[in-house]
GROMACS .gro file of C-alpha atoms in nm:
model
  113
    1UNK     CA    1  -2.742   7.117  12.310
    2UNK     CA    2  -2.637   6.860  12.065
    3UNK     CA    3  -2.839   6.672  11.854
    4UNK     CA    4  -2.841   6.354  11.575
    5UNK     CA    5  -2.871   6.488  11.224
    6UNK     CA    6  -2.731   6.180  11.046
    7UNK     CA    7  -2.690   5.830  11.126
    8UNK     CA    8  -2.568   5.545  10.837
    9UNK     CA    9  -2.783   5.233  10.761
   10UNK     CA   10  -2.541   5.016  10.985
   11UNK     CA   11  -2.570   5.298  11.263
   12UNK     CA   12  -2.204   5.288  11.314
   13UNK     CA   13  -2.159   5.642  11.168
   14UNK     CA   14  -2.350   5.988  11.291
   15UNK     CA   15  -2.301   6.292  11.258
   16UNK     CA   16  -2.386   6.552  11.555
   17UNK     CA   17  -2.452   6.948  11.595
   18UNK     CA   18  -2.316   7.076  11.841
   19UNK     CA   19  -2.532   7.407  11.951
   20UNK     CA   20  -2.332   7.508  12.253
   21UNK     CA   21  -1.955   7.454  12.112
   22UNK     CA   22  -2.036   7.570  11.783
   23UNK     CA   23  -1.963   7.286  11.577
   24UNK     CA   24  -2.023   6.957  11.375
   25UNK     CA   25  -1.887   6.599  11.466
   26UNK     CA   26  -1.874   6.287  11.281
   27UNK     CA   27  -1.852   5.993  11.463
   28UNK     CA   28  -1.734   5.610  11.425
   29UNK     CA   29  -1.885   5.330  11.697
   30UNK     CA   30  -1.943   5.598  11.930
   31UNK     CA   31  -1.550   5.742  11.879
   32UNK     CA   32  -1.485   6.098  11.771
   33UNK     CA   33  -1.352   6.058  11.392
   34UNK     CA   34  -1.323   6.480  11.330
   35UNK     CA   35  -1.562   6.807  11.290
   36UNK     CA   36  -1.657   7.094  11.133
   37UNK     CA   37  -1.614   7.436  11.346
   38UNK     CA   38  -1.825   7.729  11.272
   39UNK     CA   39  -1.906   8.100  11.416
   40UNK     CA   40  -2.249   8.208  11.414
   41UNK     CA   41  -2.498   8.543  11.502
   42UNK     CA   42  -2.882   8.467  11.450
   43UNK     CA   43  -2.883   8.331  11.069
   44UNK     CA   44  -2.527   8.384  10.966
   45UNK     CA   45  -2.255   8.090  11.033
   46UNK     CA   46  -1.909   8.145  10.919
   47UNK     CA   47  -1.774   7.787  10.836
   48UNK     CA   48  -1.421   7.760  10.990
   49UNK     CA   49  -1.251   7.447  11.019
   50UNK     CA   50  -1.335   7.109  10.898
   51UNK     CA   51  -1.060   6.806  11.043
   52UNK     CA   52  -1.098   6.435  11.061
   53UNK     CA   53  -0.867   6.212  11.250
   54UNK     CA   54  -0.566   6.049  11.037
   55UNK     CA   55  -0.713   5.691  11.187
   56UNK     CA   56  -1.068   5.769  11.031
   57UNK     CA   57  -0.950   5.916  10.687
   58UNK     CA   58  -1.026   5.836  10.360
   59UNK     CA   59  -1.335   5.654  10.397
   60UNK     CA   60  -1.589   5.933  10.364
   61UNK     CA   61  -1.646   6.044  10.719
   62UNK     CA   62  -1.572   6.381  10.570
   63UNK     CA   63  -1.781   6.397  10.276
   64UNK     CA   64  -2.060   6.302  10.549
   65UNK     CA   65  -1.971   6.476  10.790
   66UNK     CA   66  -1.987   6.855  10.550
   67UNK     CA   67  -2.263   6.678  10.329
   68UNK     CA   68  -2.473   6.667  10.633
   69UNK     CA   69  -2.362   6.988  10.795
   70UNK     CA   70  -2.454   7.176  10.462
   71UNK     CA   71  -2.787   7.020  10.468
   72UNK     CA   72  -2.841   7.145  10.828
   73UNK     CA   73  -2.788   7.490  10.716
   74UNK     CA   74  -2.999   7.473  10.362
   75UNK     CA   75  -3.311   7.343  10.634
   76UNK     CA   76  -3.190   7.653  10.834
   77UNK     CA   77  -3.220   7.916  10.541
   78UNK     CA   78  -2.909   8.024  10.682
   79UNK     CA   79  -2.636   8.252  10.556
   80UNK     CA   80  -2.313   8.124  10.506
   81UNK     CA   81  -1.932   8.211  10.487
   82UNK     CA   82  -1.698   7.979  10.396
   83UNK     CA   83  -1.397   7.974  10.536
   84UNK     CA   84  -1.262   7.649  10.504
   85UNK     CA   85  -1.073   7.533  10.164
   86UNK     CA   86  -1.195   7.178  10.209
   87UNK     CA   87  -1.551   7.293  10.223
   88UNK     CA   88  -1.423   7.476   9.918
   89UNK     CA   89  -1.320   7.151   9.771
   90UNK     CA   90  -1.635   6.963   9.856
   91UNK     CA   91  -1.891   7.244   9.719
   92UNK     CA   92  -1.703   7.198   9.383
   93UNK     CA   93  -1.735   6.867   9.336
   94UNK     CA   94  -2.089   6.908   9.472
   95UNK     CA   95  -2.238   7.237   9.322
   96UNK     CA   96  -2.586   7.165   9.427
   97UNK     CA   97  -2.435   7.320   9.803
   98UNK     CA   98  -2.324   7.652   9.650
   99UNK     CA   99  -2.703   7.686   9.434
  100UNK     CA  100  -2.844   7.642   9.792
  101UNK     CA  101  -2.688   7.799  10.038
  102UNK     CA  102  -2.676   8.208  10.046
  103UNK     CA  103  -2.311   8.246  10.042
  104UNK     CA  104  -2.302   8.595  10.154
  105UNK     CA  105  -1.974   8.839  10.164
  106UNK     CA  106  -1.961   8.865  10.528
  107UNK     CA  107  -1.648   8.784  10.734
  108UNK     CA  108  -1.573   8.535  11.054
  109UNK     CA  109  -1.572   8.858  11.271
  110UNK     CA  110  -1.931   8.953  11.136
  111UNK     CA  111  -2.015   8.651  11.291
  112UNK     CA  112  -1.849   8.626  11.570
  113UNK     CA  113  -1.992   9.031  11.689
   0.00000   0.00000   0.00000
């Protein structure tokens, strides 16, 4: 199942959850700009992967794209591994995320059993 959990003023950006693939997408006009992979059992997601297209870069699809994402999972009261060193980069230059979230210890394979 995917739903909308973000869509710009101009509507020209969303960004998507993707249930069944396990994963966040930003997209551009309708055109897949990148996402943000993730492993999950019941509460726990272990954040993966987070890529955006070189053509879509550098214009804040990312920071959207994980801003959003992150928000998804504070609604969720889920528990969250980070995985990814440009979630890393984002949660330092936005600390709010880390006060938020339960970053547990637990490993992608905890998830992923």
């Amino acid at each position: 199942m995917t739903k909308v959990l973000w869509t710009d003023t101009s509507g020209s950006i969303r960004v998507l959850k993707d249930e069944d693939n396990r994963f966040y997408e930003v997209q551009e006009d309708g055109n897949y700009a990148g996402l943000l992979a993730y492993e999950r059992k019941g509460t726990q997601y272990s954040l993966t992967h987070t890529y955006v297209q070189d053509g879509f870069r550098g214009r804040g699809l990312g920071t959207a794209l994980i801003r959003e994402a992150l928000f998804d999972l504070v609604q969720e009261q889920a528990a969250v591994t980070n995985r990814c060193p440009v979630i890393d980069r984002f949660i330092e230059r936005y600390p709010r995320f880390r006060e938020d979230l339960d970053l547990g210890p637990q490993t992608v394979d905890d998830a992923r059993n």
